[in-house]
């Protein structure tokens, strides 16, 4: 897979024909909302775990010294808590650029955790799969924290990504041992 996924995502076209759609955010899309949306609701998706296993060449690191950012890894029975945004397909142009370093659009069932109806919808999520060129893979959480502590890129220190995400997850009431363990080592 090429390092830049913009063209692949355009061809995949998931939900491009809809008037509006739900986007599920689990990483920086939770705490850095630089796109227009019509509504937002806390939500989770099943059978995926958030892991700091994706390299970042363009936001929290550089090609020579990539940072580590979140992606989702398939794990039956797991539950990943995040934030869902109701967007229009016009926002794809911005999102595909922002997520171009290995992330592909996938469709997913999502469940909302507020008390509004409906409580389920199909949505879209950006996932950096293991076959993308920037994928770094597993490491001990202490080593991930060390890596994050020294990385930085055009969007700022890698540390801010992890700490902002940990704070946002606490606000959402999410119990994410992986993220909170890295946070403890970092702090
Ligand atoms: C997401 O936040 O949903 C995707 C990963 C990222 O941009 O951090």
XYZ file of N, CA and C and ligand atoms in Angstrom:
569
model
N 0.851 -1.196 0.000
C 0.000 0.000 0.000
C 0.890 1.250 0.000
N 0.565 2.272 -0.823
C 1.408 3.475 -0.840
C 1.344 4.207 0.499
N 2.360 5.029 0.749
C 2.401 5.775 2.005
C 1.246 6.770 2.091
N 0.831 7.287 0.936
C -0.247 8.271 0.916
C -1.541 7.582 0.442
N -2.566 7.569 1.300
C -3.789 6.799 1.004
C -4.925 7.644 0.413
N -4.639 8.890 0.056
C -5.710 9.778 -0.436
C -6.423 9.165 -1.652
N -5.634 8.706 -2.631
C -6.263 8.188 -3.864
C -7.062 6.919 -3.591
N -6.525 6.038 -2.745
C -7.259 4.796 -2.441
C -8.596 5.135 -1.783
N -8.578 6.072 -0.846
C -9.827 6.404 -0.155
C -10.850 7.022 -1.105
N -10.372 7.846 -2.056
C -11.304 8.416 -3.046
C -11.962 7.299 -3.843
N -11.149 6.287 -4.234
C -11.699 5.180 -5.023
C -12.645 4.325 -4.190
N -12.293 4.122 -2.907
C -13.171 3.304 -2.059
C -14.548 3.945 -1.936
N -14.563 5.275 -1.788
C -15.806 6.025 -1.846
C -16.850 5.712 -0.781
N -16.491 4.966 0.287
C -17.498 4.590 1.280
C -18.370 5.772 1.682
N -19.659 5.635 1.545
C -20.653 6.617 1.995
C -20.616 7.926 1.197
N -19.833 7.985 0.115
C -19.715 9.241 -0.637
C -21.041 9.656 -1.265
N -21.943 8.684 -1.465
C -23.217 8.995 -2.123
C -24.302 9.404 -1.121
N -23.981 9.397 0.162
C -24.984 9.762 1.175
C -25.097 11.280 1.331
N -26.243 11.720 1.797
C -26.386 13.149 2.088
C -25.619 13.498 3.372
N -25.629 12.561 4.337
C -24.858 12.718 5.574
C -24.531 11.343 6.143
N -23.551 11.267 7.001
C -23.114 9.974 7.550
C -22.452 10.198 8.904
N -22.374 9.109 9.683
C -21.696 9.174 10.981
C -20.235 8.756 10.816
N -19.343 9.600 11.329
C -17.905 9.301 11.365
C -17.549 8.948 12.803
N -16.911 7.777 13.008
C -16.479 7.395 14.357
C -15.018 7.789 14.549
N -14.731 8.596 15.574
C -13.367 9.003 15.895
C -12.905 8.320 17.173
N -11.674 7.803 17.161
C -11.146 7.111 18.343
C -9.764 7.627 18.761
N -9.161 8.493 17.931
C -7.824 9.017 18.231
C -7.888 10.537 18.246
N -7.095 11.161 17.377
C -7.086 12.627 17.377
C -8.434 13.210 16.956
N -9.237 12.399 16.256
C -10.555 12.928 15.847
C -11.463 13.169 17.054
N -11.075 12.651 18.224
C -11.863 12.952 19.426
C -11.507 14.336 19.977
N -10.194 14.664 19.990
C -9.804 15.891 20.701
C -9.411 17.039 19.770
N -9.252 16.764 18.480
C -8.918 17.846 17.537
C -9.964 17.841 16.428
N -10.995 18.619 16.629
C -12.141 18.597 15.712
C -12.048 19.833 14.819
N -11.341 19.671 13.695
C -11.087 20.803 12.793
C -11.911 20.668 11.515
N -13.123 20.119 11.649
C -13.998 19.913 10.494
C -15.434 20.220 10.937
N -16.276 20.625 9.984
C -17.659 20.929 10.357
C -18.469 19.649 10.582
N -19.378 19.677 11.538
C -20.262 18.525 11.758
C -21.642 19.030 12.172
N -22.648 18.184 11.941
C -24.030 18.581 12.218
C -24.490 18.158 13.609
N -23.827 17.128 14.143
C -24.218 16.585 15.451
C -23.047 15.757 15.945
N -22.957 15.521 17.227
C -21.963 14.558 17.722
C -22.533 13.814 18.911
N -22.164 12.532 19.000
C -22.689 11.677 20.062
C -21.599 10.695 20.494
N -21.442 10.468 21.820
C -20.502 9.439 22.268
C -20.961 8.076 21.774
N -19.993 7.228 21.437
C -20.354 5.948 20.817
C -19.227 4.947 21.034
N -19.512 3.687 20.726
C -18.439 2.683 20.713
C -18.612 1.762 19.530
N -17.512 1.099 19.175
C -17.588 0.034 18.174
C -17.026 -1.239 18.793
N -17.561 -2.356 18.372
C -17.175 -3.651 18.944
C -16.078 -4.335 18.122
N -15.320 -5.193 18.826
C -14.322 -6.077 18.211
C -13.083 -5.349 17.692
N -12.853 -4.137 18.196
C -11.642 -3.382 17.843
C -11.022 -2.814 19.117
N -9.681 -2.841 19.189
C -8.960 -2.215 20.302
C -8.079 -1.090 19.782
N -8.038 0.014 20.548
C -7.180 1.159 20.202
C -5.740 0.829 20.608
N -4.810 1.003 19.700
C -3.403 0.720 19.995
C -2.494 1.782 19.378
N -1.446 2.164 20.094
C -0.475 3.133 19.557
C 0.574 2.390 18.740
N 0.112 1.792 17.676
C 0.962 0.941 16.846
C 1.193 1.535 15.457
N 0.625 2.711 15.186
C 0.773 3.319 13.869
C 1.844 4.404 13.914
N 2.723 4.399 12.909
C 3.722 5.454 12.812
C 3.104 6.727 12.244
N 3.615 7.868 12.655
C 3.153 9.145 12.106
C 4.339 9.882 11.504
N 4.300 10.014 10.170
C 5.366 10.721 9.460
C 5.008 12.173 9.231
N 3.714 12.493 9.368
C 3.270 13.806 8.898
C 2.619 14.671 9.974
N 2.264 14.117 11.115
C 1.623 14.926 12.163
C 2.456 14.978 13.444
N 2.785 13.803 13.996
C 3.460 13.766 15.309
C 4.862 13.186 15.200
N 5.417 13.211 13.993
C 6.765 12.735 13.751
C 7.158 13.159 12.353
N 8.245 12.591 11.859
C 8.734 12.883 10.509
C 9.067 11.548 9.852
N 9.300 11.520 8.528
C 9.674 10.249 7.896
C 10.941 9.659 8.524
N 11.869 10.513 8.948
C 13.123 10.024 9.544
C 12.906 9.558 10.986
N 11.997 10.207 11.692
C 11.755 9.875 13.105
C 10.249 9.884 13.356
N 9.560 8.811 12.904
C 8.091 8.788 13.038
C 7.646 8.826 14.494
N 6.496 9.451 14.728
C 5.861 9.361 16.040
C 5.007 8.106 16.107
N 4.315 7.953 17.236
C 3.385 6.814 17.385
C 2.001 7.349 17.679
N 1.020 6.931 16.865
C -0.348 7.396 17.022
C -1.295 6.199 17.019
N -2.564 6.476 17.224
C -3.531 5.395 17.427
C -4.039 4.816 16.111
N -4.212 3.508 16.128
C -5.000 2.830 15.109
C -5.859 1.792 15.826
N -6.639 1.044 15.057
C -7.486 0.001 15.651
C -7.001 -1.361 15.197
N -6.977 -2.304 16.151
C -6.567 -3.673 15.885
C -7.754 -4.571 16.181
N -8.023 -5.479 15.267
C -9.152 -6.407 15.418
C -8.976 -7.272 16.679
N -9.960 -7.255 17.563
C -9.895 -8.085 18.779
C -11.319 -8.482 19.166
N -11.723 -9.708 18.801
C -13.096 -10.132 19.089
C -13.432 -9.936 20.567
N -14.596 -9.343 20.829
C -15.053 -9.133 22.201
C -14.641 -7.782 22.773
N -13.683 -7.093 22.134
C -13.242 -5.786 22.649
C -14.269 -4.704 22.302
N -14.132 -3.579 22.990
C -15.057 -2.464 22.770
C -14.218 -1.184 22.761
N -14.317 -0.408 21.713
C -13.539 0.830 21.618
C -14.481 2.032 21.716
N -14.295 2.821 22.761
C -15.145 3.995 23.001
C -14.555 5.207 22.279
N -15.415 6.005 21.666
C -14.957 7.210 20.971
C -16.094 8.200 20.806
N -15.960 9.053 19.814
C -16.980 10.084 19.547
C -17.414 9.978 18.090
N -18.729 10.027 17.862
C -19.252 9.972 16.495
C -19.740 11.365 16.082
N -19.437 11.714 14.842
C -19.813 13.029 14.295
C -20.666 12.822 13.053
N -21.750 13.555 12.973
C -22.588 13.508 11.773
C -22.032 14.529 10.778
N -21.505 14.021 9.659
C -20.830 14.898 8.686
C -21.479 14.723 7.305
N -21.084 15.597 6.386
C -21.492 15.429 4.990
C -20.265 14.919 4.215
N -20.482 14.240 3.070
C -19.339 13.740 2.303
C -18.373 14.842 1.852
N -18.821 16.094 1.855
C -17.919 17.194 1.471
C -16.700 17.246 2.390
N -16.839 16.740 3.612
C -15.754 16.789 4.598
C -14.658 15.760 4.299
N -14.958 14.792 3.392
C -13.953 13.767 3.067
C -12.668 14.373 2.512
N -12.808 15.446 1.750
C -11.607 16.036 1.140
C -10.590 16.392 2.228
N -11.085 17.026 3.286
C -10.224 17.396 4.406
C -9.778 16.156 5.196
N -10.724 15.262 5.503
C -10.385 14.099 6.340
C -9.401 13.163 5.646
N -9.599 12.932 4.346
C -8.680 12.039 3.620
C -7.256 12.603 3.630
N -7.127 13.913 3.533
C -5.794 14.538 3.611
C -5.220 14.381 5.010
N -6.039 14.657 6.003
C -5.575 14.574 7.391
C -5.139 13.150 7.752
N -5.856 12.154 7.240
C -5.607 10.750 7.609
C -4.787 10.021 6.537
N -4.072 10.763 5.701
C -3.448 10.169 4.509
C -2.267 9.251 4.797
N -1.739 9.305 6.020
C -0.513 8.548 6.343
C -0.858 7.108 6.762
N -1.579 6.392 5.851
C -1.820 4.966 6.090
C -3.239 4.586 6.445
N -4.113 5.552 6.696
C -5.478 5.222 7.135
C -6.413 5.036 5.942
N -7.248 4.011 6.031
C -8.266 3.744 5.010
C -9.658 3.867 5.617
N -10.604 4.269 4.772
C -12.003 4.332 5.238
C -12.605 2.932 5.288
N -13.238 2.594 6.414
C -13.998 1.348 6.548
C -15.379 1.695 7.061
N -16.352 0.855 6.714
C -17.669 1.049 7.336
C -17.778 0.132 8.547
N -18.527 0.573 9.543
C -18.646 -0.169 10.800
C -19.998 0.092 11.445
N -20.556 -0.927 12.103
C -21.719 -0.645 12.947
C -21.237 0.120 14.176
N -21.976 1.131 14.611
C -21.603 1.816 15.845
C -22.815 1.954 16.756
N -22.529 1.980 18.052
C -23.588 2.068 19.063
C -23.387 3.353 19.853
N -24.441 4.161 19.948
C -24.361 5.415 20.701
C -24.609 5.144 22.178
N -23.941 5.935 23.040
C -24.093 5.686 24.480
C -24.864 6.796 25.186
N -25.395 7.775 24.423
C -26.279 8.737 25.073
C -27.686 8.142 25.050
N -28.671 8.907 25.517
C -30.001 8.284 25.629
C -30.933 8.721 24.495
N -30.334 9.067 23.348
C -31.171 9.471 22.214
C -31.359 8.300 21.256
N -32.383 8.389 20.430
C -32.640 7.357 19.422
C -32.179 7.897 18.051
N -31.773 7.026 17.145
C -31.589 5.583 17.335
C -30.318 5.306 18.125
N -30.199 4.099 18.687
C -28.978 3.826 19.444
C -27.928 3.101 18.607
N -28.264 2.778 17.353
C -27.274 2.151 16.474
C -27.372 2.713 15.064
N -26.231 2.772 14.391
C -26.182 3.223 12.989
C -24.974 2.558 12.344
N -24.943 2.530 11.028
C -23.697 2.194 10.352
C -22.915 3.486 10.183
N -21.613 3.424 10.382
C -20.793 4.627 10.276
C -19.508 4.338 9.543
N -18.644 5.351 9.546
C -17.363 5.241 8.855
C -16.242 5.473 9.859
N -15.148 4.728 9.692
C -14.004 4.875 10.590
C -12.727 4.796 9.756
N -11.724 5.594 10.112
C -10.408 5.519 9.445
C -9.515 4.590 10.262
N -9.011 3.528 9.623
C -8.138 2.560 10.294
C -6.848 2.402 9.493
N -5.724 2.406 10.220
C -4.422 2.151 9.585
C -4.116 0.664 9.778
N -4.309 -0.135 8.744
C -4.148 -1.584 8.874
C -2.663 -1.974 8.845
N -2.413 -3.219 9.252
C -1.023 -3.654 9.471
C -0.186 -3.660 8.195
N -0.845 -3.623 7.027
C -0.079 -3.671 5.777
C 0.283 -2.278 5.248
N 0.033 -1.223 6.055
C 0.407 0.106 5.537
C 1.886 0.388 5.869
N 2.484 1.207 5.018
C 3.942 1.391 5.072
C 4.418 2.070 6.357
N 3.538 2.783 7.041
C 3.958 3.498 8.255
C 3.676 2.690 9.530
N 3.106 1.479 9.377
C 2.725 0.688 10.562
C 3.966 0.291 11.361
N 3.940 0.480 12.678
C 5.091 0.135 13.529
C 4.857 -1.158 14.313
N 3.613 -1.416 14.678
C 3.306 -2.665 15.374
C 3.483 -2.571 16.875
N 3.321 -3.739 17.553
C 3.308 -3.752 19.011
C 4.666 -3.458 19.631
N 4.616 -2.954 20.853
C 5.812 -2.756 21.681
C 5.296 -2.657 23.111
N 6.188 -2.815 24.078
C 5.789 -2.667 25.482
C 5.324 -1.226 25.708
N 4.346 -1.061 26.592
C 3.799 0.288 26.802
C 4.858 1.264 27.321
N 5.773 0.783 28.121
C 6.862 1.652 28.599
C 7.727 2.138 27.424
N 7.993 1.243 26.474
C 8.794 1.624 25.300
C 8.014 2.583 24.395
N 6.716 2.334 24.286
C 5.888 3.260 23.493
C 5.935 4.649 24.122
N 5.863 4.704 25.451
C 5.911 6.008 26.142
C 7.252 6.707 25.878
N 8.340 5.951 25.914
C 9.672 6.543 25.652
C 9.731 7.105 24.231
N 9.190 6.316 23.291
C 9.166 6.727 21.886
C 8.362 8.034 21.743
N 7.180 8.047 22.344
C 6.300 9.220 22.248
C 6.956 10.441 22.889
N 7.677 10.231 23.975
C 8.289 11.353 24.712
C 9.297 12.118 23.854
N 9.926 11.434 22.889
C 10.958 12.141 22.118
C 10.501 12.561 20.713
N 9.305 12.121 20.284
C 8.869 12.417 18.909
C 8.105 13.738 18.823
N 8.284 14.387 17.695
C 7.437 15.546 17.385
C 7.384 15.769 15.894
N 6.321 16.446 15.437
C 6.135 16.662 14.008
C 5.392 17.956 13.765
N 4.939 18.174 12.522
C 4.292 19.439 12.172
C 3.058 19.766 13.026
N 2.375 18.754 13.564
C 1.191 19.043 14.394
C 1.547 19.224 15.865
N 2.853 19.086 16.201
C 3.271 19.315 17.586
C 3.872 18.071 18.213
N 4.178 18.158 19.520
C 4.792 17.032 20.218
C 3.867 15.816 20.234
N 4.465 14.652 20.038
C 3.713 13.397 20.088
C 3.036 13.238 21.458
N 3.740 13.697 22.497
C 3.239 13.634 23.868
C 1.840 14.264 24.001
N 1.639 15.411 23.323
C 0.350 16.103 23.427
C -0.775 15.240 22.869
N -0.492 14.490 21.800
C -1.511 13.597 21.212
C -1.968 12.594 22.272
N -0.999 11.931 22.916
C -1.349 10.898 23.903
C -2.085 11.500 25.097
N -1.569 12.608 25.622
C -2.167 13.180 26.834
C -3.544 13.778 26.554
N -3.701 14.425 25.408
C -5.024 14.962 25.051
C -6.032 13.843 24.870
N -5.586 12.751 24.256
C -6.497 11.621 24.061
C -6.874 11.012 25.408
N -5.897 10.821 26.300
C -6.189 10.237 27.615
C -7.204 11.111 28.361
N -7.017 12.418 28.337
C -7.961 13.324 29.012
C -9.356 13.196 28.409
N -9.404 13.173 27.059
C -10.715 13.093 26.385
C -11.403 11.763 26.701
N -10.627 10.685 26.788
C -11.226 9.375 27.094
C -11.776 9.355 28.513
N -11.063 10.001 29.433
C -11.576 10.074 30.810
C -12.896 10.824 30.835
N -12.973 11.925 30.084
C -14.221 12.701 30.018
C -15.367 11.837 29.477
N -15.020 10.948 28.536
C -16.047 10.068 27.958
C -16.369 8.883 28.870
N -15.613 8.731 29.949
C -15.830 7.600 30.851
C -15.280 6.296 30.290
N -14.334 6.390 29.361
C -13.791 5.174 28.732
C -12.684 4.584 29.600
N -12.660 3.269 29.667
C -11.638 2.574 30.433
C -10.682 1.932 29.423
N -9.574 2.620 29.115
C -8.662 2.119 28.081
C -7.300 1.883 28.708
N -7.070 0.666 29.149
C -5.843 0.331 29.894
C -4.573 0.639 29.092
N -4.592 0.385 27.806
C -3.415 0.631 26.962
C -3.037 2.120 26.992
N -4.011 2.969 26.723
C -3.742 4.415 26.682
C -3.344 4.926 28.069
N -4.056 4.480 29.101
C -3.771 4.994 30.447
C -2.425 4.478 30.971
N -2.017 3.282 30.561
C -0.702 2.779 30.979
C 0.408 3.623 30.327
N 0.275 3.921 29.041
C 1.274 4.771 28.369
C 1.304 6.150 29.035
N 0.125 6.659 29.351
C 0.040 7.969 29.999
C 0.811 7.971 31.327
N 0.625 6.913 32.121
C 1.322 6.848 33.425
C 2.839 6.899 33.234
N 3.354 6.134 32.269
C 4.803 6.151 32.018
C 5.247 7.533 31.545
N 4.446 8.155 30.692
C 4.806 9.468 30.145
C 4.849 10.535 31.232
N 3.869 10.511 32.123
C 3.788 11.543 33.161
C 4.875 11.316 34.210
C -9.251 8.754 14.569
O -8.972 9.617 15.405
O -10.400 8.275 14.519
C -8.256 8.282 13.567
C -6.846 8.319 14.021
C -6.299 9.694 14.242
O -6.452 10.568 13.384
O -5.691 9.930 15.293
